Coordinates of C-alpha atoms in Angstrom, one line a residue:
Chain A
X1337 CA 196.0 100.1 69.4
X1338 CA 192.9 98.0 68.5
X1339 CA 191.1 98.2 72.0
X1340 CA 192.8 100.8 74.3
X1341 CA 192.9 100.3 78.4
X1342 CA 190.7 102.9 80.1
X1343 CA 190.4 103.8 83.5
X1344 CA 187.5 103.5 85.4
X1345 CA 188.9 105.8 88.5
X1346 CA 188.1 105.0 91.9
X1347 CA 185.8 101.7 91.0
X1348 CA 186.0 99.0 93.6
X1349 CA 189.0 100.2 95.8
X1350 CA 187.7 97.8 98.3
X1351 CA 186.7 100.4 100.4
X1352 CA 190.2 100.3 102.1
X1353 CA 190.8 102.3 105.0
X1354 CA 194.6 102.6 104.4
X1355 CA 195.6 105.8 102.9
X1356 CA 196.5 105.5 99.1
X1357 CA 200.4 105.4 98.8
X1358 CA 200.4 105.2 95.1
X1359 CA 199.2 106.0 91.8
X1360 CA 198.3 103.6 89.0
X1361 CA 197.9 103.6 85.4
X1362 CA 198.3 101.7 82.3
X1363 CA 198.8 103.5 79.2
X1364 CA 196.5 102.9 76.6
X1365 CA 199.0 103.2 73.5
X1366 CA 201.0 101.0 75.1
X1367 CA 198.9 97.9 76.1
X1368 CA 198.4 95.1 73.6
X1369 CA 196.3 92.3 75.6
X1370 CA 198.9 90.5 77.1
X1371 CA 196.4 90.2 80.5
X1372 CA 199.6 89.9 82.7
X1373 CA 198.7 92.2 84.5
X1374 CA 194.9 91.3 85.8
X1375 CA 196.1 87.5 86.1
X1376 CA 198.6 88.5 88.5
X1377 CA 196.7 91.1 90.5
X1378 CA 193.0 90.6 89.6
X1379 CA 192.1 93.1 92.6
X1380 CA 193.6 96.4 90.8
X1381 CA 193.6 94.9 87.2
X1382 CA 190.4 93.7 85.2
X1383 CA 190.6 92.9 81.6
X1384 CA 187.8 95.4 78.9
X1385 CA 185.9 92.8 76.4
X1386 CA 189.0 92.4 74.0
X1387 CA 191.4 91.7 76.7
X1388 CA 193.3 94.8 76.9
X1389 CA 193.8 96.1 80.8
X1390 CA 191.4 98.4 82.9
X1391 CA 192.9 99.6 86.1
X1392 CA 189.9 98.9 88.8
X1393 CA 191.5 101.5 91.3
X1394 CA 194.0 104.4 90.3
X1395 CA 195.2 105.0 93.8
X1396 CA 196.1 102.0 95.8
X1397 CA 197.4 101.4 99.7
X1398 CA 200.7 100.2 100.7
X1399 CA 199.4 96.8 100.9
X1400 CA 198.9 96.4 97.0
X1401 CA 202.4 98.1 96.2
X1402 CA 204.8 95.5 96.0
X1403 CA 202.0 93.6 93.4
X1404 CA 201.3 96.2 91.4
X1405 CA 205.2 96.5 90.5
X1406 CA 205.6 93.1 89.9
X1407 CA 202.8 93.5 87.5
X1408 CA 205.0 96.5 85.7
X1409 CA 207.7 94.6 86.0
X1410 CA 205.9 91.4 83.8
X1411 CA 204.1 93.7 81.6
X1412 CA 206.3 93.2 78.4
X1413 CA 205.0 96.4 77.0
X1414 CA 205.8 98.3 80.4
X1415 CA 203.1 99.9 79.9
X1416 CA 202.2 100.2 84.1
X1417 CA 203.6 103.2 86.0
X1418 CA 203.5 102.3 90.2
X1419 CA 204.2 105.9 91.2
X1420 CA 204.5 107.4 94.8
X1421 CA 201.7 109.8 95.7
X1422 CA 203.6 111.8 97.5
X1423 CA 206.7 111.9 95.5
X1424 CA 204.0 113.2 92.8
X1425 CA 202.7 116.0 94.8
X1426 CA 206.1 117.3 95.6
X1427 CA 207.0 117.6 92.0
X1428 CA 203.9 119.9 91.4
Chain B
X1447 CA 224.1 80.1 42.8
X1448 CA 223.8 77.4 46.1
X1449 CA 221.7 77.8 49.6
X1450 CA 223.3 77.5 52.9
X1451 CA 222.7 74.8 54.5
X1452 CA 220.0 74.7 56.7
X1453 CA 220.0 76.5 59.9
X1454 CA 216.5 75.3 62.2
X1455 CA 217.4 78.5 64.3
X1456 CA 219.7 81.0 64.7
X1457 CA 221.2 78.8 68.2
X1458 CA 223.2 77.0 66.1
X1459 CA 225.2 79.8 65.1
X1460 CA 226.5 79.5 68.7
X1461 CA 228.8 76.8 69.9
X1462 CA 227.1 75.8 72.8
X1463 CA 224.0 74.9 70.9
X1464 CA 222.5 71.9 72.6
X1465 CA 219.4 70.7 70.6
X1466 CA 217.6 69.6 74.1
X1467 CA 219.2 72.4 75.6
X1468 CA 219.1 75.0 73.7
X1469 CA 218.6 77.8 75.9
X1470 CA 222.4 78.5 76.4
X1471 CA 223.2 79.4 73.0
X1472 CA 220.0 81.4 73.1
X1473 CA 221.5 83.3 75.7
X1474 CA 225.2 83.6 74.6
X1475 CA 223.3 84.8 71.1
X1476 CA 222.2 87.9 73.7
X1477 CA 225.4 88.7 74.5
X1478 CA 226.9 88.5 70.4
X1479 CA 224.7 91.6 70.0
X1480 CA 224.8 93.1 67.3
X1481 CA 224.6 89.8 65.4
X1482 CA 223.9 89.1 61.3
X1483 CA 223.6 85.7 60.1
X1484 CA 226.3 84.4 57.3
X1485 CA 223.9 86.3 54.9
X1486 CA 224.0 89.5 56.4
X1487 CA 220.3 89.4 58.2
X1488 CA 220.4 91.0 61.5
X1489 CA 219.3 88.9 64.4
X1490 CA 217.4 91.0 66.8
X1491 CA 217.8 89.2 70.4
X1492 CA 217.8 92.0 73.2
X1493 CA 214.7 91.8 74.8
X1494 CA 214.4 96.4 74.5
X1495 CA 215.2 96.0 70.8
X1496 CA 212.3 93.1 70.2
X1497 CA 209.9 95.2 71.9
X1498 CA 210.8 98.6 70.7
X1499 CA 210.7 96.7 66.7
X1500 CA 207.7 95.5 67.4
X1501 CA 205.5 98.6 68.5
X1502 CA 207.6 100.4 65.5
X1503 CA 204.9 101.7 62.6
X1504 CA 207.4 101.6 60.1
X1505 CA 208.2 97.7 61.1
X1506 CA 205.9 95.6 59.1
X1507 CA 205.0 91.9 59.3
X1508 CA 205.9 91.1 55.8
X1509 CA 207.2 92.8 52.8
X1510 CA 203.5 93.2 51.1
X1511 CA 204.7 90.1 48.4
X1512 CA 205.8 87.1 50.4
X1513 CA 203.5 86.0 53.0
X1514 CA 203.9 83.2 56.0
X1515 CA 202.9 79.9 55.9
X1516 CA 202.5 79.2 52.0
X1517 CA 200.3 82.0 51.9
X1518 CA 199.5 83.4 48.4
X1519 CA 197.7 86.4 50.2
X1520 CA 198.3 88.1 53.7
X1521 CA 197.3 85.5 56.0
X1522 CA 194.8 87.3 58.6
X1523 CA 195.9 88.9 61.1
X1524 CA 199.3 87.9 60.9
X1525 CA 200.4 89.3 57.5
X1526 CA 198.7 92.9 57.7
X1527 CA 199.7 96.1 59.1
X1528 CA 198.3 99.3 60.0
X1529 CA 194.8 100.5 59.6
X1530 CA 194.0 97.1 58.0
X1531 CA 195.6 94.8 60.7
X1532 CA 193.8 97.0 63.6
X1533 CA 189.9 96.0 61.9
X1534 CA 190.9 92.6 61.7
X1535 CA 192.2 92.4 65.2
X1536 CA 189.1 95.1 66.4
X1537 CA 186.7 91.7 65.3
X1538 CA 188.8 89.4 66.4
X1539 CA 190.1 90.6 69.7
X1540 CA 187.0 90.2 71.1
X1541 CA 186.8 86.7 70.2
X1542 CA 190.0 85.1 71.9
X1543 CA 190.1 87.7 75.4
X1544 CA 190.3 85.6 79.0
X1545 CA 186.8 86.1 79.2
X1546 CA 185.5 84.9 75.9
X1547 CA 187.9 81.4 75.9
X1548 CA 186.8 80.7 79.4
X1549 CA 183.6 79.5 78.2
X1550 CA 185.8 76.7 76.4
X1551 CA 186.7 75.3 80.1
X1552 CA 184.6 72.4 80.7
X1553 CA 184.7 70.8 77.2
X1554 CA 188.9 71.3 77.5
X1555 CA 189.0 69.9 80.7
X1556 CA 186.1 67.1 79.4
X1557 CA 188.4 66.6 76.9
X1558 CA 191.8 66.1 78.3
X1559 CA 190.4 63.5 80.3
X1560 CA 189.1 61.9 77.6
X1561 CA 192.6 61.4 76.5
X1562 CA 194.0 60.7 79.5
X1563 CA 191.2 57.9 80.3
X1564 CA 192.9 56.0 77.1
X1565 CA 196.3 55.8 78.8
X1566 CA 195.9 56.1 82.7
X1567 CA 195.7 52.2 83.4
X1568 CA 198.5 51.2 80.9
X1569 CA 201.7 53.0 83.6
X1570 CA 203.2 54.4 80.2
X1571 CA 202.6 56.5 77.2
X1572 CA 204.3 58.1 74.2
X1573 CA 202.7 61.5 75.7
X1574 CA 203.1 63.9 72.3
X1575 CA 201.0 61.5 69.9
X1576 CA 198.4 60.8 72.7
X1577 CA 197.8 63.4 75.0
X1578 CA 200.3 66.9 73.6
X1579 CA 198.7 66.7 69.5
X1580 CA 195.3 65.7 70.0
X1581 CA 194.4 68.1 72.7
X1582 CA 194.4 71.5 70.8
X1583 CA 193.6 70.0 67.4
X1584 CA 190.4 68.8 68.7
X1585 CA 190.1 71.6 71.0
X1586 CA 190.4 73.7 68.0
X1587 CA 188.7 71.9 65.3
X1588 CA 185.5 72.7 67.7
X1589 CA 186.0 75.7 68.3
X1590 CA 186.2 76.6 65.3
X1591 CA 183.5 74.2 63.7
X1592 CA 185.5 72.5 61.2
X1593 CA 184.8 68.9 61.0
X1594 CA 186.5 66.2 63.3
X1595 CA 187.0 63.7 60.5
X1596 CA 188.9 66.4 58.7
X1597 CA 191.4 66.1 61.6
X1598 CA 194.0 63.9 59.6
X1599 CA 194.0 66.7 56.6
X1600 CA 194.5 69.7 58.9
X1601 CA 197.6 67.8 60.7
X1602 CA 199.2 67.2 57.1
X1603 CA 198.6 70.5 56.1
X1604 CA 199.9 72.3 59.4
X1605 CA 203.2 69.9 59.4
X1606 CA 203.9 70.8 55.5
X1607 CA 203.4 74.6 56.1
X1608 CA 205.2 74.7 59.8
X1609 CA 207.9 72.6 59.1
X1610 CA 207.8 71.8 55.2
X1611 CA 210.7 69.0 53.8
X1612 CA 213.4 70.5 51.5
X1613 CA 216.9 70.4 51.3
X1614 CA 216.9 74.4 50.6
X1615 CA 214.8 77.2 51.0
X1616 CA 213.3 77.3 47.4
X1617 CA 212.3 73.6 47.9
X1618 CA 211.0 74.4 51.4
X1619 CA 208.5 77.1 49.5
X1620 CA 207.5 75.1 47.1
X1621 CA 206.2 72.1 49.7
X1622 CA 204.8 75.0 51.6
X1623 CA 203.0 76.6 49.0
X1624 CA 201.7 73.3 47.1
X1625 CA 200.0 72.4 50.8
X1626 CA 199.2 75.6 51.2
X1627 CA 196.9 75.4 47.8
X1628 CA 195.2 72.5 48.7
X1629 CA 194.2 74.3 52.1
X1630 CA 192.8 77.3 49.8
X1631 CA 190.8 74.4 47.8
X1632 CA 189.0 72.6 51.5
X1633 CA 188.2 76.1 52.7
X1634 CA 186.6 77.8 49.6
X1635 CA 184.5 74.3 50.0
X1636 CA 183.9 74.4 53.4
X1637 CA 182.4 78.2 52.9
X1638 CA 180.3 77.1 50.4
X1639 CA 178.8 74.3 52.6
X1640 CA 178.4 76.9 55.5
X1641 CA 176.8 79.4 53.7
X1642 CA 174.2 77.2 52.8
X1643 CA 173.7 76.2 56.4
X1644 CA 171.9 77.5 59.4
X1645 CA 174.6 79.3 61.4
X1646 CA 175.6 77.6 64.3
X1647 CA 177.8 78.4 67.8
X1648 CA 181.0 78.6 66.5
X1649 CA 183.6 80.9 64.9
X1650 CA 182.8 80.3 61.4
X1651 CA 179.1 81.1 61.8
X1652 CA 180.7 84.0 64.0
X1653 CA 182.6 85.3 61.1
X1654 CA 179.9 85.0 58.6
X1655 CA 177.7 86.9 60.2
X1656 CA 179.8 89.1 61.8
X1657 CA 178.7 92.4 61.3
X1658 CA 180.5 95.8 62.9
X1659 CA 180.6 99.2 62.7
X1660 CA 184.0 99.3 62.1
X1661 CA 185.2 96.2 60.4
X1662 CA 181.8 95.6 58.3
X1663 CA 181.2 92.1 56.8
X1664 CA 183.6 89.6 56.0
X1665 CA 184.0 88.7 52.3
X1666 CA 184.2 84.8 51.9
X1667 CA 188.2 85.6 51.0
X1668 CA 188.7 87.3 54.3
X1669 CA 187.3 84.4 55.8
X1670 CA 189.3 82.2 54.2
X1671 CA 192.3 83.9 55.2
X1672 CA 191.5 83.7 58.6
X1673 CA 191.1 80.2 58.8
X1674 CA 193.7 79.3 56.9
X1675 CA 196.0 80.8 59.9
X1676 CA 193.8 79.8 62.7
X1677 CA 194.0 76.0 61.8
X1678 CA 198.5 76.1 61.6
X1679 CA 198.5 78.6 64.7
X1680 CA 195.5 76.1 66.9
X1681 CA 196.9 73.1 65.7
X1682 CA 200.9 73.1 66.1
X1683 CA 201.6 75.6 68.9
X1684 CA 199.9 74.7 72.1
X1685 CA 200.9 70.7 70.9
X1686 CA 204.8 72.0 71.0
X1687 CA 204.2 73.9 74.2
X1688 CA 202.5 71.3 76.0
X1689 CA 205.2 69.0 75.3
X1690 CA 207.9 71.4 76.1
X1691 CA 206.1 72.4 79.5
X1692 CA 205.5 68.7 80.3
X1693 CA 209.1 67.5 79.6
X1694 CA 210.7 69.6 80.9
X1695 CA 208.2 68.9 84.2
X1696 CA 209.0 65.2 83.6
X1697 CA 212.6 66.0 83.9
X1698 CA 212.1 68.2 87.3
X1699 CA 210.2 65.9 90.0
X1700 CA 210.9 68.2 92.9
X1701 CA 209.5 71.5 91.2
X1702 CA 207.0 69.2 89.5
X1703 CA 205.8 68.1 92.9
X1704 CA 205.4 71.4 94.2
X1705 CA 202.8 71.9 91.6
X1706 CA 200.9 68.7 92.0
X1707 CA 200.4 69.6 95.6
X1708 CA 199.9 73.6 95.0
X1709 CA 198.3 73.6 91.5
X1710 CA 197.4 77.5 92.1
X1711 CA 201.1 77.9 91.3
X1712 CA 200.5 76.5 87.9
X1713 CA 199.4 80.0 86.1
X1714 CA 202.6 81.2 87.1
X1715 CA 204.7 78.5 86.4
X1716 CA 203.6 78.3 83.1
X1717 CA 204.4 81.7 82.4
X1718 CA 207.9 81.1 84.2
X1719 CA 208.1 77.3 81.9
X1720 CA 206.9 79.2 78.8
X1721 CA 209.7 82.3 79.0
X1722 CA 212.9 79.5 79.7
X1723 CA 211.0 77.0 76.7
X1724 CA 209.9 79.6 73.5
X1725 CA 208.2 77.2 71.7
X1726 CA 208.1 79.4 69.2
X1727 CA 211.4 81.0 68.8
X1728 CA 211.2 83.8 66.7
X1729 CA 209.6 85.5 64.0
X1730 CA 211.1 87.9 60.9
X1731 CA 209.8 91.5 60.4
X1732 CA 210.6 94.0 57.1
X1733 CA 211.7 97.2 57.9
X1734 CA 210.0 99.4 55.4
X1735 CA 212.3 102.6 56.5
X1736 CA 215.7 103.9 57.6
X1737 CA 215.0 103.5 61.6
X1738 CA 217.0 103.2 64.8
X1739 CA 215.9 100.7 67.4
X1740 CA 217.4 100.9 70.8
X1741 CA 220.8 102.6 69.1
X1742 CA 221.1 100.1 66.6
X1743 CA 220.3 101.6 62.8
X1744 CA 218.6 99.8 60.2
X1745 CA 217.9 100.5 56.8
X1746 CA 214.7 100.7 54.7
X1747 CA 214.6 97.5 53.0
X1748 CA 215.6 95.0 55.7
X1749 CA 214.3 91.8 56.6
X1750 CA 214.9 91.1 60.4
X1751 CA 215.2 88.4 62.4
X1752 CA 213.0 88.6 65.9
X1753 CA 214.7 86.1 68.7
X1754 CA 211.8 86.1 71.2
X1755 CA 213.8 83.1 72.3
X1756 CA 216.6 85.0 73.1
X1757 CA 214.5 88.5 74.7
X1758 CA 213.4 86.0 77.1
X1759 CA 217.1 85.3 78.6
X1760 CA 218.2 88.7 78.3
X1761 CA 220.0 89.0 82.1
X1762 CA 219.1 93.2 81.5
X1763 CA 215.7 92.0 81.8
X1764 CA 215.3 88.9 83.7
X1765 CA 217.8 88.0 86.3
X1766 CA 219.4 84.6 86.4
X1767 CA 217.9 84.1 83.2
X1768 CA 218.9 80.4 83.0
X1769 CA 217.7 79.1 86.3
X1770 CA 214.0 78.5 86.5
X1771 CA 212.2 79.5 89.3
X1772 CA 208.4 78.6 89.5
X1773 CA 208.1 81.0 92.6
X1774 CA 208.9 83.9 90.1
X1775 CA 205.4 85.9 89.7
X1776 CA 207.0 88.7 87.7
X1777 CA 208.4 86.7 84.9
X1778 CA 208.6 88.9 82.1
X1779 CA 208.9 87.3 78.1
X1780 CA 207.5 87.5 74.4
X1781 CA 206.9 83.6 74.3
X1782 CA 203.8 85.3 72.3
X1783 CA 205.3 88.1 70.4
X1784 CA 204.7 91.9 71.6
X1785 CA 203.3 94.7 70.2
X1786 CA 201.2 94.9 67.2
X1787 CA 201.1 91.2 66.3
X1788 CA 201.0 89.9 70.2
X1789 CA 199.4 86.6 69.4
X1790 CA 195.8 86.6 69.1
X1791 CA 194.8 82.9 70.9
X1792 CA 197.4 83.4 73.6
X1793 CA 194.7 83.4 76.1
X1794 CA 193.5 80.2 74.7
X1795 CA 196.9 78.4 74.7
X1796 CA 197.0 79.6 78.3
X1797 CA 193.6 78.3 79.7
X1798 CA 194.7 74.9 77.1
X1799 CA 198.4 74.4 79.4
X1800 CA 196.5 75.2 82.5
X1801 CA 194.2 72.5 82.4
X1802 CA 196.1 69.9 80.5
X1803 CA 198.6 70.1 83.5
X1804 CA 196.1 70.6 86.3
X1805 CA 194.1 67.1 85.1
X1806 CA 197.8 65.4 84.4
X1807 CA 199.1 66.6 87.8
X1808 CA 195.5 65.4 89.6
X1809 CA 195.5 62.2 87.9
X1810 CA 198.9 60.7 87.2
X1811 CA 200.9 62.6 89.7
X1812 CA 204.3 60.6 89.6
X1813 CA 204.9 60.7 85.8
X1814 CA 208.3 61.3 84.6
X1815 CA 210.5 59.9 81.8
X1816 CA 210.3 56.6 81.3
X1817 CA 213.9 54.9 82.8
X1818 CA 216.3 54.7 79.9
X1819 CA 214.5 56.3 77.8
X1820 CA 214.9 60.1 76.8
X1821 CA 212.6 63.3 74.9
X1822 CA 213.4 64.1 71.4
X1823 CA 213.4 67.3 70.9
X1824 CA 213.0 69.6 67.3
X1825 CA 213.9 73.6 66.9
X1826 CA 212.7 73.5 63.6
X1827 CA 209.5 76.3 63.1
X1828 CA 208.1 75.5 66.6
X1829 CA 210.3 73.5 69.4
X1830 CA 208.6 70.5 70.5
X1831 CA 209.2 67.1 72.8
X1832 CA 208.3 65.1 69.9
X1833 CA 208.7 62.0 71.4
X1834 CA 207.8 62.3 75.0
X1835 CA 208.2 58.6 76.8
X1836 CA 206.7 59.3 80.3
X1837 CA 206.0 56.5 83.0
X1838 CA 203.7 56.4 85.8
X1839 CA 201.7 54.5 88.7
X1840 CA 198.8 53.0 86.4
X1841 CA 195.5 54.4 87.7
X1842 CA 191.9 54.1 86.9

């Protein structure tokens, strides 16, 4: 890919008090600039200089879930995984 | 040896093609999959097999001797592949993000009122020739810094490339290629001027100068090539979307309500709008080896069709594909392609549909078709409300 999405980690997770719930990432191979994603949720998604996606906060509170899978669900790479924290840790 | 006749799109292969209306038989062309046309070209409409083909390295935009548009070389970025097609978009990119086309906001919105100044007082207006064509060409012609009074000879040339006359294919290339020669001719002219210039703030000056790590300089060619694509893809397709978006608004006073009194809704709706319209309906793609997309094998050799028309009512994907709903925030289509080629000014078109409708919406809030009168509608390279009679309560 021409620009790929990074991840900046824990960068402006709005200092939330709510426990993280779930785990966000964009994968880099996949993205191709759309910008659905950060026009839709501009809290957890910010666009890098070319326009491809940067996830702003990896883990995000239940109060940001149901967004962030309609952002994977209008990504038209599906390039967003919306995972469960918990679910995660069981598997490991 | 005689050419079928002419088929705009693949829609009319179905029954219930309605030229208006076409989104039906864009659907029902979903649910013929797998689907060739008479001659044997597969027609690629499921939205997992568009997206799949077009992330696919062995998929390429063109088969290295025919190019779009009456090119005679690989239009830039469009035509190119690979290693070559990722320095061109690595410069370009940049160029056409959210970020970088928001600084084109004020004169837009300056601009669109401009237009709609000229017909506001009169209660009526052919909207396509004054408000839907002039927009984006002169939003474009800026940007780029090609000259206004050349406006007349980039509208000739984009009509004879997008939707060239010709009762066959061979005849079709021909018109495309003869306007497409006289393009080459204006540009190689316009370099010449600009290199003897001072540069100034706009993309030409940006390519000339343009210097990168990666993608180095530009040769005057490469240039060339650029522009030559920028001018078709600035000048026809945010025209035929506007008019598709406002029509169909026109034609919906309830939902178009909702967004005069909510215009943060409009980002959303467009997306919704732009999914159910696909102004531009497809695209074709060479498959340069034997490959299997989404169970589906194709062989080395083949020249696909690419339906994003029909990806974008694909009920696996989006449910209730034929109803719109401007409340859906999750709308997912390819009304800009996917994958390598996802179109480079889409961010521009976007920020251009926004604040068209957000100034139409503020100022003449009641428009709609004017009474017994109806759009004209064309599927032929890019769908378009040609003819767009609107009435409205004359303002100031």
């Amino acid at each position: 890919m021409t620009s790929g999405a990074r991840m900046l980690g824990e960068v402006a997770s709005g200092g939330h008090d709510r426990p993280s719930t779930h785990r966000v990432t964009v994968d880099p191979q996949r993205c191709c600039g759309h910008g659905r994603c950060y026009s839709l949720v501009p809290e957890l998604f910010d666009s890098d200089d070319a326009g491809y996606a940067v996830v702003r906060s990896t883990e995000i509170g239940e109060q940001l879930v149901q967004r962030a899978l309609g952002a994977a669900t209008a990504c038209p790479e599906q390039a967003i995984a919306v995972t469960p924290v918990r679910e995660e840790e069981g598997r490991k | 040896v005689t050419e079928s006749a002419a088929v705009f799109t693949p829609a009319e292969y179905m029954p219930s093609f309605d030229a208006a209306c076409p989104q039906q038989a864009y659907h029902d062309l979903v649910a013929a999959s797998p689907f060739e046309s008479p001659e044997g070209m597969p027609i690629i409409t499921r939205m997992a097999e568009v997206v799949a083909l077009n992330r696919h390295p062995a998929v390429h935009a063109t088969d290295g001797v025919h190019f779009n548009l009456g090119g005679t070389r690989p239009l830039i970025p469009l035509d190119l592949d690979g290693a070559e097609h990722t320095r061109f978009r690595k410069l370009l990119d940049p160029l056409f993000s959210p970020r970088a086309v928001s600084r084109l906001s004020d004169p837009v919105r300056a601009l669109t009122n401009e237009l709609i100044d000229g017909f506001a007082g009169k209660g009526e207006v052919e909207l396509f020739e004054a408000f839907c064509a002039p927009l984006p060409s002169r939003t474009f012609i800026r940007l780029l810094g090609l000259p206004t009074a050349d406006l007349d000879r980039f509208l000739e040339f984009k009509e004879a490339t997008v939707r060239p006359p010709g009762a066959t294919e061979s005849e079709r290339e021909a018109n495309r290629r003869r306007a497409g020669e006289a393009m080459y001719a204006y540009l190689e002219g316009v370099l010449g001027d600009r290199r003897r210039e001072l540069p100034r703030d706009d993309l030409i000056s940006g390519f000339l100068t343009t210097e990168d790590a990666d993608a180095g300089r530009l040769t005057d060619e490469e240039v060339i090539d650029i522009c030559y694509l920028l001018v078709i893809a600035g000048l026809d397709t945010v025209a035929s979307s506007l008019s598709c978006l406002v029509a169909w608004l026109a034609q919906h006073p309830v939902e178009r309500d909702r967004l005069v009194q909510e215009p943060s809704l409009l980002p959303a709706a467009i997306e919704e709008l732009m999914r159910f319209e696909s102004p531009v309906h497809l695209g074709h793609r060479w498959v340069a080896e034997d490959i299997e997309i989404d169970g589906r094998r194709v062989p080395a050799g083949t020249k696909v069709m690419v339906v994003w028309a029909s990806a974008n009512l694909d009920p696996e994907v989006i449910p209730e594909p034929l109803t719109v709903d401007l409340g859906r925030v999750d709308t997912r289509h390819v009304s800009f392609a996917s994958g390598f080629h996802r179109c480079l000014g889409s961010h521009l078109a976007r920020l251009e549909l926004r604040i068209a409708l957000e100034e139409l919406h503020r100022r003449l809030p009641d428009y709609s078709i004017t009474p017994g009168e109806r759009p004209s509608y064309i599927n032929y390279g890019v769908r378009a409300a040609f003819r767009l009679p609107l009435s409205f309560t004359p303002t100031t």
